[in-house]
C-alpha cells in the first residue's frame, strides 16, 4: 500500500438463507478519498470472495449499490469512507429495509419493480419524452450552439432523475408497516408518467391507480423518501400533488363537472 | 441480530418503523403518532372502566377519586395530555400536507406545531398548579 492509503474498519451484515444473520468485522487498506463501495470491493478482492453486494456504474447513475451505511440509506459509490468513519467506527453496512434479503447486502428488487410496472405504464415507456428545447445556431464564428433552456426544465429533470435505487422504499415507514402500499417510487412514477402523457384515458387510468387500494392514501406524510432520495426526485411532493389532483377531480364530480 | 429475516416477505414488523436510526422528523412523527394512537385507545378503555365505578355508588367513586390524588396519577395525566397534544397537532400536519398545504414547509410546520404542543402543555401544567 502507498503512503496515501488508510486502514478502514467495517462491520458488515452477513446473511445467508437458513443460516441467520450476523455482523462481521473487516479491516482493509484503501486509498484516501475512497468510497464505501471501494472498501467493499477491497474486502471482496482481498479478504472474502463470498461477500455479496451489488454494484455497477460507480457514479450514482444506476442505483445498484444502495444500502444502509451507519443506519442511513445511501449510495455506497458516492459515500466517502472518511465521512462515514467520522460518523461511526467501525462503519456499519447493512442491506436496504423493506425488501427481502437475498444474501449479505443484496436485496430482492423484484417486488420493487413489480410495483413500478403495476399500471403497465409506469416507468417503462416506448419513447423518450420530447423536451421543449429549441436549438438555435450561433454565428458561424462560434463552434458552439446555443441551447435555449425552458424555464420549467426542473420539472423534466425531476421526472427523469429516478435511478430506481430503492432507497425511498427502504426509508418509508408506511412501506414497513403495510406491504400493500405501492410506495414512493411507483407513485412518483405514476405522477411523472401522468404529466408526460397527453392521453386523457391514460391519465385518468393513472389517477385511478393512485387513488386505489395501495395508492396515495396509504402514505402517512413522513417525507422520509424526499429527505433521503439521492436524486432529488421528491416522491413525497409527487404523492401530495397526486392527492391534490384526486381531490380536485372529486370536487369537480360533486358539482357535475 | 435478526435484520435479514425481518426483511423477508412479512413486512408488518414494528421493528422496521420503530427503527429511527438516521431518520428525520417525519419518521419520528410517524412512529410517535402510532404509539400515541395505541396509547390513547388503551386510555379510552381504561377511562370507560373507571367510569363504570360510578355504578357502584358514591363511596366507591369518592374512594377512587382520593386515590387519583397520588403523584403517580398526576404523572399519568401528564402523559395522556402529551399524547393528546402530539397526536392531534401532528394530525393537523398530516391533514394539511395531505391536501397539498405547506408541503414544502412540512418540517417547519411540524416544528411549529410541536412548539405549540409544548406551550399548551406548559400552560396546562401552570393551570394545574394554580388550581391545585
XYZ file of N, CA, C and O in Angstrom, chain B:
528
model
N -28.680 -10.339 15.996
C -29.376 -9.506 15.025
C -30.314 -10.349 14.178
O -29.982 -11.432 13.778
N -31.491 -9.792 13.892
C -32.470 -10.518 13.094
C -32.884 -9.696 11.885
O -33.956 -9.875 11.342
N -32.011 -8.810 11.484
C -32.375 -7.855 10.437
C -32.795 -8.550 9.150
O -33.829 -8.256 8.579
N -31.985 -9.505 8.701
C -32.251 -10.116 7.405
C -33.573 -10.870 7.395
O -34.360 -10.746 6.471
N -33.813 -11.642 8.441
C -35.062 -12.388 8.469
C -36.264 -11.455 8.464
O -37.276 -11.753 7.852
N -36.127 -10.329 9.141
C -37.257 -9.409 9.221
C -37.566 -8.777 7.870
O -38.656 -8.290 7.650
N -36.572 -8.782 6.982
C -36.808 -8.184 5.674
C -37.554 -9.140 4.749
O -37.947 -8.764 3.675
N -37.739 -10.368 5.173
C -38.457 -11.347 4.366
C -39.919 -10.934 4.233
O -40.363 -10.002 4.901
N -40.704 -11.603 3.381
C -41.996 -11.078 2.932
C -42.917 -10.455 3.982
O -43.600 -9.483 3.688
N -43.015 -11.020 5.185
C -43.887 -10.386 6.174
C -43.323 -9.047 6.604
O -42.398 -8.985 7.390
N -43.877 -7.992 6.049
C -43.257 -6.676 6.252
C -43.817 -5.916 7.446
O -43.271 -4.895 7.838
N -44.920 -6.404 7.989
C -45.559 -5.626 9.047
C -44.853 -5.852 10.369
O -45.371 -6.487 11.280
N -43.695 -5.355 10.506
C -42.953 -5.538 11.749
C -42.650 -4.168 12.343
O -41.981 -3.353 11.725
N -43.140 -3.953 13.556
C -42.888 -2.655 14.184
C -41.410 -2.321 14.281
O -41.027 -1.161 14.288
N -40.552 -3.351 14.328
C -39.117 -3.057 14.432
C -38.630 -2.253 13.238
O -37.602 -1.586 13.299
N -39.349 -2.335 12.133
C -38.955 -1.548 10.959
C -39.297 -0.067 11.155
O -38.452 0.796 11.029
N -40.588 0.197 11.440
C -40.950 1.624 11.532
C -40.519 2.231 12.853
O -40.538 3.455 13.026
N -40.135 1.381 13.798
C -39.606 1.924 15.054
C -38.089 2.086 15.026
O -37.500 2.602 15.966
N -37.454 1.612 13.943
C -36.010 1.796 13.803
C -35.774 3.211 13.275
O -35.915 3.468 12.082
N -35.452 4.113 14.174
C -35.374 5.532 13.802
C -33.941 6.012 13.607
O -33.690 7.221 13.536
N -33.004 5.082 13.502
C -31.609 5.483 13.257
C -31.503 6.235 11.930
O -31.960 5.748 10.903
N -30.923 7.407 11.985
C -30.696 8.172 10.774
C -31.948 8.765 10.159
O -31.912 9.252 9.034
N -33.060 8.690 10.849
C -34.307 9.200 10.284
C -34.513 10.677 10.627
O -33.880 11.221 11.513
N -35.464 11.273 9.914
C -35.760 12.690 10.101
C -37.049 12.838 10.920
O -37.611 11.858 11.388
N -37.542 14.077 10.999
C -38.731 14.356 11.815
C -39.926 13.498 11.408
O -40.708 13.058 12.248
N -40.064 13.284 10.101
C -41.243 12.591 9.596
C -41.387 11.174 10.138
O -42.484 10.739 10.479
N -40.274 10.452 10.211
C -40.330 9.084 10.712
C -40.604 9.078 12.220
O -41.322 8.209 12.725
N -40.031 10.044 12.917
C -40.328 10.181 14.355
C -41.809 10.480 14.558
O -42.457 9.922 15.438
N -42.326 11.389 13.722
C -43.745 11.750 13.819
C -44.614 10.529 13.532
O -45.618 10.288 14.220
N -44.241 9.752 12.517
C -45.000 8.553 12.151
C -45.031 7.567 13.321
O -46.097 7.067 13.703
N -43.855 7.282 13.883
C -43.767 6.306 14.974
C -44.528 6.797 16.208
O -45.304 6.045 16.822
N -44.319 8.067 16.555
C -44.992 8.611 17.737
C -46.500 8.679 17.533
O -47.280 8.481 18.473
N -46.910 8.965 16.289
C -48.342 9.032 16.006
C -49.002 7.671 16.231
O -50.102 7.579 16.799
N -48.323 6.609 15.798
C -48.860 5.256 16.001
C -48.869 4.894 17.482
O -49.845 4.333 17.986
N -47.763 5.191 18.159
C -47.664 4.827 19.573
C -48.706 5.580 20.403
O -49.351 5.005 21.287
N -48.862 6.878 20.105
C -49.848 7.647 20.861
C -51.267 7.181 20.531
O -52.154 7.197 21.396
N -51.474 6.766 19.278
C -52.804 6.244 18.903
C -53.123 4.999 19.728
O -54.228 4.874 20.283
N -52.147 4.100 19.823
C -52.354 2.872 20.614
C -52.596 3.244 22.078
O -53.510 2.726 22.724
N -51.791 4.179 22.584
C -51.917 4.602 23.980
C -53.264 5.244 24.264
O -53.887 4.971 25.299
N -53.727 6.084 23.341
C -54.995 6.783 23.568
C -56.185 5.828 23.483
O -57.162 5.981 24.227
N -56.086 4.844 22.610
C -57.163 3.834 22.551
C -57.186 3.039 23.854
O -58.255 2.792 24.440
N -56.001 2.667 24.340
C -55.921 1.930 25.616
C -56.493 2.793 26.742
O -57.256 2.313 27.597
N -56.145 4.091 26.718
C -56.642 5.018 27.745
C -58.167 5.108 27.701
O -58.829 5.181 28.741
N -58.728 5.111 26.478
C -60.178 5.200 26.341
C -60.870 4.046 27.078
O -61.850 4.252 27.807
N -60.331 2.843 26.893
C -60.930 1.675 27.565
C -60.745 1.759 29.078
O -61.656 1.429 29.844
N -59.565 2.209 29.521
C -59.331 2.380 30.960
C -60.315 3.405 31.516
O -60.904 3.220 32.586
N -60.503 4.488 30.756
C -61.399 5.557 31.170
C -62.831 5.035 31.329
O -63.523 5.334 32.318
N -63.265 4.232 30.342
C -64.616 3.654 30.427
C -64.728 2.725 31.632
O -65.754 2.690 32.319
N -63.667 1.977 31.890
C -63.648 1.091 33.055
C -63.753 1.866 34.346
O -64.501 1.489 35.275
N -63.023 2.995 34.400
C -63.056 3.830 35.599
C -64.462 4.409 35.803
O -65.005 4.435 36.924
N -65.066 4.870 34.710
C -66.417 5.450 34.803
C -67.435 4.421 35.304
O -68.429 4.779 35.936
N -67.174 3.161 35.015
C -68.109 2.117 35.462
C -68.160 2.025 36.988
O -69.102 1.453 37.551
N -67.139 2.600 37.654
C -67.155 2.617 39.126
C -68.340 3.422 39.662
O -68.795 3.218 40.798
N -68.824 4.359 38.846
C -69.981 5.169 39.266
C -71.186 4.291 39.577
O -72.020 4.634 40.422
N -71.255 3.170 38.907
C -72.387 2.257 39.120
C -72.333 1.586 40.478
O -73.313 0.966 40.911
N -71.168 1.691 41.156
C -71.020 1.040 42.462
C -71.311 1.977 43.637
O -71.026 1.639 44.780
N -71.782 3.170 43.336
C -72.187 4.070 44.419
C -71.161 5.130 44.746
O -70.000 5.039 44.337
N -71.607 6.181 45.507
C -70.758 7.340 45.822
C -69.499 6.969 46.601
O -68.434 7.535 46.365
N -69.595 6.047 47.529
C -68.423 5.743 48.364
C -67.285 5.160 47.526
O -66.118 5.514 47.689
N -67.649 4.278 46.618
C -66.620 3.673 45.742
C -65.962 4.746 44.882
O -64.740 4.798 44.735
N -66.823 5.626 44.344
C -66.308 6.681 43.463
C -65.408 7.644 44.237
O -64.312 8.005 43.775
N -65.857 8.064 45.407
C -65.063 9.003 46.204
C -63.747 8.372 46.646
O -62.700 9.037 46.701
N -63.790 7.102 46.941
C -62.568 6.402 47.316
C -61.579 6.390 46.156
O -60.381 6.603 46.323
N -62.131 6.152 44.964
C -61.263 6.149 43.779
C -60.669 7.539 43.542
O -59.473 7.680 43.237
N -61.501 8.578 43.679
C -61.011 9.952 43.470
C -59.885 10.292 44.437
O -58.924 10.976 44.081
N -59.995 9.811 45.647
C -58.932 10.052 46.630
C -57.628 9.391 46.176
O -56.539 9.951 46.322
N -57.769 8.225 45.587
C -56.580 7.514 45.088
C -55.885 8.308 43.981
O -54.656 8.332 43.875
N -56.700 8.959 43.127
C -56.131 9.667 41.976
C -55.361 10.923 42.372
O -54.752 11.559 41.516
N -55.398 11.287 43.634
C -54.616 12.458 44.081
C -53.128 12.124 44.188
O -52.294 13.014 44.339
N -52.801 10.852 44.105
C -51.396 10.444 44.241
C -50.573 10.948 43.051
O -51.109 11.076 41.942
N -49.287 11.262 43.278
C -48.423 11.781 42.199
C -48.374 10.868 40.972
O -48.246 11.346 39.850
N -48.497 9.551 41.204
C -48.450 8.613 40.068
C -49.543 8.929 39.057
O -49.317 8.932 37.839
N -50.744 9.231 39.555
C -51.862 9.523 38.658
C -51.690 10.877 37.970
O -52.105 11.059 36.824
N -51.073 11.817 38.702
C -50.789 13.118 38.077
C -49.824 12.927 36.909
O -49.985 13.528 35.837
N -48.818 12.076 37.125
C -47.860 11.787 36.047
C -48.565 11.119 34.871
O -48.288 11.442 33.702
N -49.499 10.212 35.181
C -50.260 9.565 34.106
C -51.075 10.584 33.314
O -51.136 10.526 32.084
N -51.697 11.520 34.046
C -52.455 12.586 33.367
C -51.562 13.372 32.419
O -51.960 13.729 31.302
N -50.347 13.658 32.905
C -49.405 14.425 32.076
C -49.056 13.650 30.808
O -48.986 14.219 29.708
N -48.848 12.344 30.946
C -48.518 11.506 29.774
C -49.687 11.498 28.792
O -49.492 11.624 27.574
N -50.912 11.371 29.320
C -52.091 11.367 28.450
C -52.218 12.705 27.715
O -52.470 12.752 26.504
N -51.991 13.791 28.459
C -52.086 15.118 27.838
C -51.037 15.269 26.731
O -51.341 15.782 25.645
N -49.813 14.800 27.001
C -48.765 14.865 25.968
C -49.187 14.070 24.738
O -49.001 14.520 23.603
N -49.750 12.894 24.985
C -50.204 12.054 23.876
C -51.285 12.728 23.054
O -51.238 12.718 21.822
N -52.252 13.324 23.742
C -53.354 14.014 23.049
C -52.817 15.186 22.230
O -53.186 15.363 21.054
N -51.936 15.984 22.854
C -51.400 17.160 22.155
C -50.603 16.738 20.925
O -50.769 17.295 19.838
N -49.718 15.741 21.093
C -48.909 15.315 19.949
C -49.789 14.763 18.846
O -49.661 15.149 17.678
N -50.686 13.858 19.214
C -51.485 13.167 18.198
C -52.384 14.140 17.434
O -52.495 14.057 16.206
N -52.996 15.049 18.158
C -53.921 15.969 17.484
C -53.174 16.980 16.612
O -53.561 17.230 15.471
N -52.083 17.532 17.148
C -51.372 18.552 16.367
C -50.615 17.929 15.194
O -50.547 18.506 14.105
N -50.049 16.743 15.392
C -49.413 16.073 14.255
C -50.465 15.670 13.226
O -50.206 15.685 12.020
N -51.651 15.338 13.701
C -52.749 15.017 12.784
C -53.086 16.207 11.900
O -53.369 16.038 10.707
N -53.010 17.391 12.478
C -53.252 18.603 11.675
C -52.193 18.708 10.576
O -52.490 19.026 9.425
N -50.932 18.410 10.922
C -49.860 18.447 9.912
C -50.139 17.449 8.795
O -50.010 17.776 7.602
N -50.542 16.231 9.179
C -50.782 15.191 8.175
C -51.931 15.599 7.252
O -51.846 15.447 6.027
N -52.990 16.166 7.841
C -54.144 16.574 7.026
C -53.751 17.717 6.083
O -54.048 17.686 4.886
N -53.049 18.709 6.629
C -52.678 19.869 5.803
C -51.772 19.454 4.642
O -52.035 19.785 3.491
N -50.708 18.730 4.961
C -49.790 18.325 3.880
C -50.474 17.337 2.939
O -50.184 17.312 1.747
N -51.383 16.548 3.499
C -52.084 15.555 2.682
C -52.991 16.153 1.639
O -53.324 15.496 0.654
N -53.406 17.388 1.838
C -54.235 18.046 0.817
C -53.441 19.137 0.094
O -54.007 20.009 -0.549
N -52.131 19.059 0.245
C -51.278 19.947 -0.543
C -50.912 21.260 0.100
O -50.289 22.112 -0.534
N -51.263 21.445 1.377
C -50.945 22.708 2.057
C -49.598 22.581 2.778
O -49.375 21.616 3.513
N -48.714 23.525 2.547
C -47.424 23.620 3.245
C -46.549 22.381 3.043
O -45.756 22.022 3.919
N -46.682 21.760 1.886
C -45.879 20.552 1.621
C -44.392 20.869 1.669
O -43.598 20.140 2.262
N -44.018 21.977 1.068
C -42.583 22.327 1.022
C -42.063 22.774 2.370
O -40.861 22.819 2.585
N -42.974 23.130 3.258
C -42.549 23.619 4.575
C -42.995 22.655 5.681
O -43.245 23.069 6.805
N -43.054 21.369 5.329
C -43.603 20.406 6.297
C -42.747 20.308 7.553
O -43.260 20.079 8.646
N -41.445 20.470 7.413
C -40.580 20.399 8.603
C -40.843 21.584 9.530
O -40.938 21.424 10.744
N -40.928 22.758 8.945
C -41.221 23.956 9.740
C -42.598 23.816 10.390
O -42.779 24.177 11.562
N -43.543 23.279 9.622
C -44.896 23.076 10.155
C -44.861 22.127 11.345
O -45.479 22.389 12.388
N -44.110 21.025 11.204
C -44.017 20.049 12.290
C -43.388 20.689 13.531
O -43.907 20.557 14.649
N -42.284 21.394 13.322
C -41.593 22.011 14.470
C -42.478 23.060 15.133
O -42.504 23.176 16.362
N -43.198 23.826 14.326
C -44.076 24.861 14.885
C -45.195 24.232 15.713
O -45.507 24.700 16.822
N -45.784 23.164 15.159
C -46.872 22.510 15.886
C -46.374 21.840 17.166
O -47.066 21.825 18.186
N -45.165 21.308 17.123
C -44.607 20.701 18.336
C -44.268 21.779 19.375
O -44.403 21.557 20.590
N -43.858 22.943 18.895
C -43.617 24.062 19.810
C -44.935 24.479 20.459
O -44.992 24.753 21.671
N -46.000 24.491 19.647
C -47.323 24.813 20.178
C -47.757 23.770 21.213
O -48.322 24.118 22.269
N -47.451 22.493 20.925
C -47.785 21.428 21.875
C -47.059 21.655 23.204
O -47.655 21.498 24.282
N -45.798 22.035 23.112
C -45.015 22.272 24.335
C -45.588 23.438 25.131
O -45.707 23.378 26.366
N -45.976 24.498 24.423
C -46.556 25.674 25.096
C -47.870 25.298 25.791
O -48.097 25.644 26.956
N -48.719 24.587 25.054
C -50.008 24.173 25.626
C -49.814 23.261 26.833
O -50.548 23.352 27.818
N -48.798 22.415 26.763
C -48.519 21.510 27.881
C -48.071 22.317 29.112
O -48.522 22.059 30.246
N -47.221 23.297 28.875
C -46.753 24.131 29.987
C -47.889 24.948 30.585
O -47.995 25.102 31.811
N -48.760 25.477 29.718
C -49.917 26.241 30.197
C -50.817 25.346 31.040
O -51.293 25.746 32.116
N -51.028 24.113 30.566
C -51.869 23.171 31.318
C -51.238 22.873 32.679
O -51.941 22.814 33.698
N -49.919 22.709 32.694
C -49.217 22.450 33.951
C -49.341 23.622 34.911
O -49.545 23.456 36.121
N -49.255 24.841 34.333
C -49.372 26.060 35.147
C -50.772 26.160 35.757
O -50.935 26.428 36.957
N -51.794 25.909 34.915
C -53.178 25.959 35.398
C -53.408 24.894 36.470
O -54.075 25.137 37.469
N -52.833 23.735 36.246
C -52.995 22.651 37.218
C -52.385 23.035 38.559
O -52.970 22.806 39.620
N -51.197 23.648 38.512
C -50.513 24.005 39.767
C -51.249 25.133 40.491
O -51.292 25.175 41.727
N -51.860 26.065 39.706
C -52.604 27.169 40.327
C -53.876 26.661 41.001
O -54.206 27.038 42.124
N -54.568 25.777 40.296
C -55.847 25.283 40.818
C -55.672 24.148 41.826
O -56.619 23.719 42.472
N -54.428 23.644 41.908
C -54.166 22.558 42.871
C -54.789 21.283 42.426
O -55.123 20.412 43.222
